[in-house]
Amino acid sequence: MKNLYETHLHTVEASACGRVSGSDYIDFMKNKGFQGMIVTDHFFNGNSCVPRDLSWDKRVRQYMSGYRKALEAAEGKDFDVLFGVEYCFEGDEYLIYGVDGRWLLQNDDILGCSREEVYRRVHEEGGIMVQAHPYRDRYYLSEIILAGEITDAVEIYNAANPDNENALGYQYAKELDVPVTAGSDLHFFHENALGGMLLPHRISDIGEYVSMVMNREGIPVKVKDGEATPVRELPELIEPVESPTLPVRIYHGQD
């Protein structure tokens, strides 16, 4: 499992659903065979625990604190920690890779922007938007929104989702003909399956990950019992057996 990276992870410092401090993930991930991880806490328009009454710069500082604690804890442990964002619109969520704290501070009006405007700004920064768990069914969702126009890649394996939802995501990515990713959507320590990306070489900069995704150089994998199996080799993760459980709405641009 050389060069295995977690791409979807939440910390207690910024995500209301997170149960683990960024500083406590390092040994756990190393023991699971990972070379690094990308911290993707829920942004302010998602399941965030960052108080809304703070100034923008203080909100950004707290938002990034889980990542920074993880980065500090990884020093001297031969483990890479990178930064990402999980951004929500109307229940459709996107993993944004390639932006940083400076970008967040500069875009203090981002919460009022359309999907297209967020996408434009992310791309201007050299980043990408990956639709996370596109066919997720949860009690707080009333529909599935697919916005192919702002989707650079699709997360086809999310370890926190049922197999059929992942398989529907795999087929959606094929229809769009876009790159694919996998991640654990990790919120706490557990012994269930994880997800990740096997990369051709070790990375130290999120821009390298962006390039690998867009060049289709990484391999999405399911990680279980010390083995990383490519998603494409697991029929239950690529061949849906049921239709989506929520109504599907195709987003066609701003209303």
PDB file of C-alpha atoms in Angstrom:
ATOM      1  CA  MET A   1       0.000   0.000   0.000  1.00  0.00           C
ATOM      2  CA  LYS A   2       2.861   2.383  -0.757  1.00  0.00           C
ATOM      3  CA  ASN A   3       1.787   5.983  -1.301  1.00  0.00           C
ATOM      4  CA  LEU A   4      -1.750   5.438   0.019  1.00  0.00           C
ATOM      5  CA  TYR A   5      -3.546   8.687   0.881  1.00  0.00           C
ATOM      6  CA  GLU A   6      -6.749   9.419   2.750  1.00  0.00           C
ATOM      7  CA  THR A   7      -8.634  12.113   0.817  1.00  0.00           C
ATOM      8  CA  HIS A   8     -11.745  12.774   2.938  1.00  0.00           C
ATOM      9  CA  LEU A   9     -11.413  13.288   6.698  1.00  0.00           C
ATOM     10  CA  HIS A  10     -13.068  15.419   9.387  1.00  0.00           C
ATOM     11  CA  THR A  11     -11.772  16.772  12.692  1.00  0.00           C
ATOM     12  CA  VAL A  12     -13.529  17.734  15.905  1.00  0.00           C
ATOM     13  CA  GLU A  13     -12.042  21.226  15.669  1.00  0.00           C
ATOM     14  CA  ALA A  14     -14.146  22.283  12.663  1.00  0.00           C
ATOM     15  CA  SER A  15     -16.766  19.643  11.808  1.00  0.00           C
ATOM     16  CA  ALA A  16     -19.779  19.270  14.089  1.00  0.00           C
ATOM     17  CA  CYS A  17     -19.832  15.561  13.257  1.00  0.00           C
ATOM     18  CA  GLY A  18     -16.111  15.094  13.901  1.00  0.00           C
ATOM     19  CA  ARG A  19     -15.065  13.108  16.961  1.00  0.00           C
ATOM     20  CA  VAL A  20     -11.275  13.117  16.705  1.00  0.00           C
ATOM     21  CA  SER A  21      -8.779  15.947  16.974  1.00  0.00           C
ATOM     22  CA  GLY A  22      -6.575  16.446  13.962  1.00  0.00           C
ATOM     23  CA  SER A  23      -3.547  15.793  16.150  1.00  0.00           C
ATOM     24  CA  ASP A  24      -4.789  12.311  17.093  1.00  0.00           C
ATOM     25  CA  TYR A  25      -5.248  10.912  13.592  1.00  0.00           C
ATOM     26  CA  ILE A  26      -1.586  10.468  12.667  1.00  0.00           C
ATOM     27  CA  ASP A  27      -0.717   7.216  14.427  1.00  0.00           C
ATOM     28  CA  PHE A  28      -4.086   5.684  13.537  1.00  0.00           C
ATOM     29  CA  MET A  29      -3.641   6.424   9.841  1.00  0.00           C
ATOM     30  CA  LYS A  30      -0.044   5.223   9.807  1.00  0.00           C
ATOM     31  CA  ASN A  31      -1.085   1.967  11.455  1.00  0.00           C
ATOM     32  CA  LYS A  32      -3.672   1.509   8.714  1.00  0.00           C
ATOM     33  CA  GLY A  33      -0.965   1.779   6.065  1.00  0.00           C
ATOM     34  CA  PHE A  34      -1.505   5.353   4.914  1.00  0.00           C
ATOM     35  CA  GLN A  35       1.339   7.638   3.838  1.00  0.00           C
ATOM     36  CA  GLY A  36      -0.726  10.786   4.286  1.00  0.00           C
ATOM     37  CA  MET A  37      -4.127  12.370   4.583  1.00  0.00           C
ATOM     38  CA  ILE A  38      -6.084  15.377   3.345  1.00  0.00           C
ATOM     39  CA  VAL A  39      -8.136  17.126   6.018  1.00  0.00           C
ATOM     40  CA  THR A  40     -11.485  18.152   4.469  1.00  0.00           C
ATOM     41  CA  ASP A  41     -13.607  19.619   7.236  1.00  0.00           C
ATOM     42  CA  HIS A  42     -17.146  20.810   6.558  1.00  0.00           C
ATOM     43  CA  PHE A  43     -17.104  24.452   5.552  1.00  0.00           C
ATOM     44  CA  PHE A  44     -19.396  27.061   7.100  1.00  0.00           C
ATOM     45  CA  ASN A  45     -22.306  26.162   4.819  1.00  0.00           C
ATOM     46  CA  GLY A  46     -22.125  22.529   5.873  1.00  0.00           C
ATOM     47  CA  ASN A  47     -22.030  20.658   9.170  1.00  0.00           C
ATOM     48  CA  SER A  48     -19.568  23.073  10.731  1.00  0.00           C
ATOM     49  CA  CYS A  49     -19.006  23.709  14.428  1.00  0.00           C
ATOM     50  CA  VAL A  50     -17.307  27.073  13.863  1.00  0.00           C
ATOM     51  CA  PRO A  51     -19.385  29.839  15.512  1.00  0.00           C
ATOM     52  CA  ARG A  52     -21.125  32.103  13.023  1.00  0.00           C
ATOM     53  CA  ASP A  53     -20.802  35.216  15.180  1.00  0.00           C
ATOM     54  CA  LEU A  54     -17.015  35.394  14.837  1.00  0.00           C
ATOM     55  CA  SER A  55     -15.264  37.655  12.360  1.00  0.00           C
ATOM     56  CA  TRP A  56     -14.382  36.014   9.048  1.00  0.00           C
ATOM     57  CA  ASP A  57     -10.675  35.761   9.827  1.00  0.00           C
ATOM     58  CA  LYS A  58     -11.375  34.132  13.199  1.00  0.00           C
ATOM     59  CA  ARG A  59     -13.785  31.700  11.586  1.00  0.00           C
ATOM     60  CA  VAL A  60     -11.159  30.724   9.026  1.00  0.00           C
ATOM     61  CA  ARG A  61      -8.560  30.356  11.765  1.00  0.00           C
ATOM     62  CA  GLN A  62     -10.744  27.972  13.745  1.00  0.00           C
ATOM     63  CA  TYR A  63     -11.768  26.148  10.584  1.00  0.00           C
ATOM     64  CA  MET A  64      -8.144  25.400   9.783  1.00  0.00           C
ATOM     65  CA  SER A  65      -7.154  24.503  13.335  1.00  0.00           C
ATOM     66  CA  GLY A  66      -7.831  20.772  12.924  1.00  0.00           C
ATOM     67  CA  TYR A  67      -5.619  20.671   9.856  1.00  0.00           C
ATOM     68  CA  ARG A  68      -2.896  22.665  11.578  1.00  0.00           C
ATOM     69  CA  LYS A  69      -2.948  20.431  14.649  1.00  0.00           C
ATOM     70  CA  ALA A  70      -2.601  17.399  12.398  1.00  0.00           C
ATOM     71  CA  LEU A  71       0.243  19.020  10.493  1.00  0.00           C
ATOM     72  CA  GLU A  72       2.086  19.793  13.736  1.00  0.00           C
ATOM     73  CA  ALA A  73       1.497  16.294  15.118  1.00  0.00           C
ATOM     74  CA  ALA A  74       2.897  14.722  11.930  1.00  0.00           C
ATOM     75  CA  GLU A  75       6.275  16.435  12.265  1.00  0.00           C
ATOM     76  CA  GLY A  76       9.031  13.833  12.421  1.00  0.00           C
ATOM     77  CA  LYS A  77       6.634  10.925  11.795  1.00  0.00           C
ATOM     78  CA  ASP A  78       7.173  10.451   8.042  1.00  0.00           C
ATOM     79  CA  PHE A  79       3.537  11.249   7.324  1.00  0.00           C
ATOM     80  CA  ASP A  80       2.044  13.866   5.011  1.00  0.00           C
ATOM     81  CA  VAL A  81      -0.835  16.164   5.971  1.00  0.00           C
ATOM     82  CA  LEU A  82      -2.546  18.256   3.291  1.00  0.00           C
ATOM     83  CA  PHE A  83      -5.469  20.679   3.270  1.00  0.00           C
ATOM     84  CA  GLY A  84      -8.844  20.521   1.556  1.00  0.00           C
ATOM     85  CA  VAL A  85     -12.422  21.729   2.023  1.00  0.00           C
ATOM     86  CA  GLU A  86     -15.826  20.025   1.941  1.00  0.00           C
ATOM     87  CA  TYR A  87     -18.234  22.610   0.553  1.00  0.00           C
ATOM     88  CA  CYS A  88     -22.032  22.288   0.565  1.00  0.00           C
ATOM     89  CA  PHE A  89     -24.667  23.934  -1.628  1.00  0.00           C
ATOM     90  CA  GLU A  90     -28.170  22.435  -1.370  1.00  0.00           C
ATOM     91  CA  GLY A  91     -27.084  19.136   0.084  1.00  0.00           C
ATOM     92  CA  ASP A  92     -24.734  18.416  -2.817  1.00  0.00           C
ATOM     93  CA  GLU A  93     -21.219  18.524  -1.403  1.00  0.00           C
ATOM     94  CA  TYR A  94     -17.848  18.964  -3.082  1.00  0.00           C
ATOM     95  CA  LEU A  95     -14.321  18.226  -1.975  1.00  0.00           C
ATOM     96  CA  ILE A  96     -12.259  21.235  -2.964  1.00  0.00           C
ATOM     97  CA  TYR A  97      -8.539  20.619  -3.401  1.00  0.00           C
ATOM     98  CA  GLY A  98      -5.967  23.233  -4.315  1.00  0.00           C
ATOM     99  CA  VAL A  99      -7.023  26.192  -2.150  1.00  0.00           C
ATOM    100  CA  ASP A 100      -5.541  27.312   1.167  1.00  0.00           C
ATOM    101  CA  GLY A 101      -6.139  29.613   4.105  1.00  0.00           C
ATOM    102  CA  ARG A 102      -5.070  32.673   2.169  1.00  0.00           C
ATOM    103  CA  TRP A 103      -7.684  31.909  -0.491  1.00  0.00           C
ATOM    104  CA  LEU A 104     -10.377  31.478   2.157  1.00  0.00           C
ATOM    105  CA  LEU A 105      -9.499  34.818   3.733  1.00  0.00           C
ATOM    106  CA  GLN A 106      -9.582  36.565   0.361  1.00  0.00           C
ATOM    107  CA  ASN A 107     -12.977  35.110  -0.521  1.00  0.00           C
ATOM    108  CA  ASP A 108     -14.984  36.310   2.451  1.00  0.00           C
ATOM    109  CA  ASP A 109     -18.111  36.586   0.287  1.00  0.00           C
ATOM    110  CA  ILE A 110     -17.930  32.990  -0.931  1.00  0.00           C
ATOM    111  CA  LEU A 111     -20.983  31.802   1.005  1.00  0.00           C
ATOM    112  CA  GLY A 112     -23.247  33.951  -1.153  1.00  0.00           C
ATOM    113  CA  CYS A 113     -21.823  32.722  -4.453  1.00  0.00           C
ATOM    114  CA  SER A 114     -23.470  30.420  -6.962  1.00  0.00           C
ATOM    115  CA  ARG A 115     -22.052  27.035  -7.836  1.00  0.00           C
ATOM    116  CA  GLU A 116     -20.634  28.492 -11.033  1.00  0.00           C
ATOM    117  CA  GLU A 117     -18.923  31.364  -9.239  1.00  0.00           C
ATOM    118  CA  VAL A 118     -17.372  29.109  -6.610  1.00  0.00           C
ATOM    119  CA  TYR A 119     -16.189  26.800  -9.384  1.00  0.00           C
ATOM    120  CA  ARG A 120     -14.671  29.730 -11.278  1.00  0.00           C
ATOM    121  CA  ARG A 121     -12.794  31.005  -8.245  1.00  0.00           C
ATOM    122  CA  VAL A 122     -11.509  27.546  -7.342  1.00  0.00           C
ATOM    123  CA  HIS A 123     -10.221  27.078 -10.880  1.00  0.00           C
ATOM    124  CA  GLU A 124      -8.582  30.495 -10.913  1.00  0.00           C
ATOM    125  CA  GLU A 125      -6.605  29.279  -7.899  1.00  0.00           C
ATOM    126  CA  GLY A 126      -5.619  26.092  -9.724  1.00  0.00           C
ATOM    127  CA  GLY A 127      -7.946  23.921  -7.657  1.00  0.00           C
ATOM    128  CA  ILE A 128     -10.620  21.350  -8.488  1.00  0.00           C
ATOM    129  CA  MET A 129     -14.067  20.373  -7.215  1.00  0.00           C
ATOM    130  CA  VAL A 130     -14.848  16.690  -6.663  1.00  0.00           C
ATOM    131  CA  GLN A 131     -18.471  15.781  -5.995  1.00  0.00           C
ATOM    132  CA  ALA A 132     -18.495  13.781  -2.786  1.00  0.00           C
ATOM    133  CA  HIS A 133     -20.823  10.785  -2.339  1.00  0.00           C
ATOM    134  CA  PRO A 134     -23.177  11.967  -5.128  1.00  0.00           C
ATOM    135  CA  TYR A 135     -25.919   9.398  -4.450  1.00  0.00           C
ATOM    136  CA  ARG A 136     -25.944   9.642  -0.659  1.00  0.00           C
ATOM    137  CA  ASP A 137     -29.285   9.097   1.065  1.00  0.00           C
ATOM    138  CA  ARG A 138     -29.553  10.640   4.544  1.00  0.00           C
ATOM    139  CA  TYR A 139     -32.465  11.774   6.701  1.00  0.00           C
ATOM    140  CA  TYR A 140     -31.561  15.425   6.114  1.00  0.00           C
ATOM    141  CA  LEU A 141     -31.667  15.136   2.303  1.00  0.00           C
ATOM    142  CA  SER A 142     -34.813  15.368   0.185  1.00  0.00           C
ATOM    143  CA  GLU A 143     -33.185  14.877  -3.223  1.00  0.00           C
ATOM    144  CA  ILE A 144     -29.960  14.044  -5.018  1.00  0.00           C
ATOM    145  CA  ILE A 145     -28.483  16.956  -6.955  1.00  0.00           C
ATOM    146  CA  LEU A 146     -26.032  16.227  -9.755  1.00  0.00           C
ATOM    147  CA  ALA A 147     -24.188  19.248 -11.118  1.00  0.00           C
ATOM    148  CA  GLY A 148     -21.914  17.930 -13.824  1.00  0.00           C
ATOM    149  CA  GLU A 149     -21.040  21.433 -15.046  1.00  0.00           C
ATOM    150  CA  ILE A 150     -19.010  22.124 -11.896  1.00  0.00           C
ATOM    151  CA  THR A 151     -17.712  18.595 -11.320  1.00  0.00           C
ATOM    152  CA  ASP A 152     -14.056  17.965 -12.145  1.00  0.00           C
ATOM    153  CA  ALA A 153     -14.121  14.465 -10.669  1.00  0.00           C
ATOM    154  CA  VAL A 154     -16.419  12.154  -8.728  1.00  0.00           C
ATOM    155  CA  GLU A 155     -15.811  10.360  -5.437  1.00  0.00           C
ATOM    156  CA  ILE A 156     -16.841   6.859  -6.515  1.00  0.00           C
ATOM    157  CA  TYR A 157     -15.984   5.112  -3.250  1.00  0.00           C
ATOM    158  CA  ASN A 158     -16.909   6.657   0.071  1.00  0.00           C
ATOM    159  CA  ALA A 159     -16.328   4.151   2.867  1.00  0.00           C
ATOM    160  CA  ALA A 160     -19.180   5.655   4.911  1.00  0.00           C
ATOM    161  CA  ASN A 161     -21.748   4.873   2.188  1.00  0.00           C
ATOM    162  CA  PRO A 162     -23.569   1.653   1.242  1.00  0.00           C
ATOM    163  CA  ASP A 163     -22.147  -0.249  -1.718  1.00  0.00           C
ATOM    164  CA  ASN A 164     -25.052   0.530  -4.029  1.00  0.00           C
ATOM    165  CA  GLU A 165     -24.725   4.292  -3.493  1.00  0.00           C
ATOM    166  CA  ASN A 166     -21.047   4.014  -4.377  1.00  0.00           C
ATOM    167  CA  ALA A 167     -21.838   1.930  -7.450  1.00  0.00           C
ATOM    168  CA  LEU A 168     -24.308   4.575  -8.633  1.00  0.00           C
ATOM    169  CA  GLY A 169     -21.548   7.157  -8.217  1.00  0.00           C
ATOM    170  CA  TYR A 170     -19.194   5.004 -10.273  1.00  0.00           C
ATOM    171  CA  GLN A 171     -21.703   4.832 -13.121  1.00  0.00           C
ATOM    172  CA  TYR A 172     -22.285   8.596 -12.900  1.00  0.00           C
ATOM    173  CA  ALA A 173     -18.558   9.245 -13.261  1.00  0.00           C
ATOM    174  CA  LYS A 174     -18.509   7.002 -16.332  1.00  0.00           C
ATOM    175  CA  GLU A 175     -21.382   8.980 -17.849  1.00  0.00           C
ATOM    176  CA  LEU A 176     -19.566  12.266 -17.237  1.00  0.00           C
ATOM    177  CA  ASP A 177     -16.226  10.762 -18.315  1.00  0.00           C
ATOM    178  CA  VAL A 178     -14.388  12.489 -15.469  1.00  0.00           C
ATOM    179  CA  PRO A 179     -11.598  11.336 -13.137  1.00  0.00           C
ATOM    180  CA  VAL A 180     -12.507   9.388 -10.007  1.00  0.00           C
ATOM    181  CA  THR A 181     -11.425   9.389  -6.351  1.00  0.00           C
ATOM    182  CA  ALA A 182     -12.037   7.453  -3.140  1.00  0.00           C
ATOM    183  CA  GLY A 183     -11.912   8.326   0.543  1.00  0.00           C
ATOM    184  CA  SER A 184     -13.039   7.190   3.976  1.00  0.00           C
ATOM    185  CA  ASP A 185     -15.132  10.196   5.010  1.00  0.00           C
ATOM    186  CA  LEU A 186     -13.540   9.527   8.381  1.00  0.00           C
ATOM    187  CA  HIS A 187     -15.033  11.115  11.507  1.00  0.00           C
ATOM    188  CA  PHE A 188     -13.808   8.765  14.257  1.00  0.00           C
ATOM    189  CA  PHE A 189     -11.638   5.713  14.830  1.00  0.00           C
ATOM    190  CA  HIS A 190     -13.123   2.403  13.703  1.00  0.00           C
ATOM    191  CA  GLU A 191     -12.120  -0.958  12.273  1.00  0.00           C
ATOM    192  CA  ASN A 192     -14.456  -0.925   9.283  1.00  0.00           C
ATOM    193  CA  ALA A 193     -13.305  -0.516   5.708  1.00  0.00           C
ATOM    194  CA  LEU A 194     -11.586   2.717   4.715  1.00  0.00           C
ATOM    195  CA  GLY A 195     -11.067   4.333   1.339  1.00  0.00           C
ATOM    196  CA  GLY A 196      -8.194   6.147  -0.279  1.00  0.00           C
ATOM    197  CA  MET A 197      -6.065   6.831  -3.308  1.00  0.00           C
ATOM    198  CA  LEU A 198      -2.974   4.880  -4.305  1.00  0.00           C
ATOM    199  CA  LEU A 199      -0.695   7.442  -5.926  1.00  0.00           C
ATOM    200  CA  PRO A 200       2.284   6.865  -8.219  1.00  0.00           C
ATOM    201  CA  HIS A 201       4.625   8.638  -5.805  1.00  0.00           C
ATOM    202  CA  ARG A 202       4.636  10.418  -2.489  1.00  0.00           C
ATOM    203  CA  ILE A 203       3.310  13.972  -2.468  1.00  0.00           C
ATOM    204  CA  SER A 204       4.011  16.968  -0.259  1.00  0.00           C
ATOM    205  CA  ASP A 205       1.832  19.597  -1.940  1.00  0.00           C
ATOM    206  CA  ILE A 206      -1.889  19.570  -2.650  1.00  0.00           C
ATOM    207  CA  GLY A 207      -1.175  20.793  -6.168  1.00  0.00           C
ATOM    208  CA  GLU A 208       0.516  17.470  -6.880  1.00  0.00           C
ATOM    209  CA  TYR A 209      -2.640  15.656  -5.836  1.00  0.00           C
ATOM    210  CA  VAL A 210      -4.765  17.899  -8.066  1.00  0.00           C
ATOM    211  CA  SER A 211      -2.538  17.086 -11.033  1.00  0.00           C
ATOM    212  CA  MET A 212      -2.639  13.352 -10.333  1.00  0.00           C
ATOM    213  CA  VAL A 213      -6.415  13.327 -10.091  1.00  0.00           C
ATOM    214  CA  MET A 214      -6.919  15.264 -13.301  1.00  0.00           C
ATOM    215  CA  ASN A 215      -4.346  13.130 -15.127  1.00  0.00           C
ATOM    216  CA  ARG A 216      -6.104   9.993 -13.820  1.00  0.00           C
ATOM    217  CA  GLU A 217      -2.896   8.760 -12.249  1.00  0.00           C
ATOM    218  CA  GLY A 218      -4.307   7.715  -8.859  1.00  0.00           C
ATOM    219  CA  ILE A 219      -6.148   4.470  -8.153  1.00  0.00           C
ATOM    220  CA  PRO A 220      -9.271   4.601  -5.932  1.00  0.00           C
ATOM    221  CA  VAL A 221      -9.110   1.737  -3.437  1.00  0.00           C
ATOM    222  CA  LYS A 222     -11.057   0.093  -0.644  1.00  0.00           C
ATOM    223  CA  VAL A 223      -8.827  -0.587   2.365  1.00  0.00           C
ATOM    224  CA  LYS A 224      -9.690  -3.529   4.590  1.00  0.00           C
ATOM    225  CA  ASP A 225      -7.647  -5.931   6.742  1.00  0.00           C
ATOM    226  CA  GLY A 226      -4.350  -4.447   5.606  1.00  0.00           C
ATOM    227  CA  GLU A 227      -5.105  -4.728   1.893  1.00  0.00           C
ATOM    228  CA  ALA A 228      -5.959  -2.049  -0.657  1.00  0.00           C
ATOM    229  CA  THR A 229      -8.199  -3.342  -3.443  1.00  0.00           C
ATOM    230  CA  PRO A 230      -8.895  -1.203  -6.523  1.00  0.00           C
ATOM    231  CA  VAL A 231     -12.552  -0.215  -6.638  1.00  0.00           C
ATOM    232  CA  ARG A 232     -12.762  -1.277 -10.283  1.00  0.00           C
ATOM    233  CA  GLU A 233     -12.097  -4.874  -9.186  1.00  0.00           C
ATOM    234  CA  LEU A 234     -15.073  -5.006  -6.799  1.00  0.00           C
ATOM    235  CA  PRO A 235     -18.359  -5.674  -8.653  1.00  0.00           C
ATOM    236  CA  GLU A 236     -20.487  -4.564  -5.698  1.00  0.00           C
ATOM    237  CA  LEU A 237     -18.910  -1.095  -5.925  1.00  0.00           C
ATOM    238  CA  ILE A 238     -19.300  -0.570  -9.660  1.00  0.00           C
ATOM    239  CA  GLU A 239     -22.520  -2.410 -10.590  1.00  0.00           C
ATOM    240  CA  PRO A 240     -25.669  -0.919  -9.009  1.00  0.00           C
ATOM    241  CA  VAL A 241     -28.380  -3.375  -8.020  1.00  0.00           C
ATOM    242  CA  GLU A 242     -30.995  -0.762  -7.088  1.00  0.00           C
ATOM    243  CA  SER A 243     -32.128   2.626  -8.363  1.00  0.00           C
ATOM    244  CA  PRO A 244     -31.425   5.789  -6.329  1.00  0.00           C
ATOM    245  CA  THR A 245     -33.535   5.978  -3.174  1.00  0.00           C
ATOM    246  CA  LEU A 246     -34.136   9.743  -3.502  1.00  0.00           C
ATOM    247  CA  PRO A 247     -35.393  11.825  -6.442  1.00  0.00           C
ATOM    248  CA  VAL A 248     -32.539  12.930  -8.709  1.00  0.00           C
ATOM    249  CA  ARG A 249     -32.337  16.536  -9.902  1.00  0.00           C
ATOM    250  CA  ILE A 250     -29.905  17.487 -12.646  1.00  0.00           C
ATOM    251  CA  TYR A 251     -28.625  20.981 -12.053  1.00  0.00           C
ATOM    252  CA  HIS A 252     -28.598  23.061 -15.256  1.00  0.00           C
ATOM    253  CA  GLY A 253     -27.189  26.341 -14.029  1.00  0.00           C
ATOM    254  CA  GLN A 254     -28.408  29.257 -12.002  1.00  0.00           C
ATOM    255  CA  ASP A 255     -32.157  29.687 -11.660  1.00  0.00           C
TER     256      ASP A 255
END
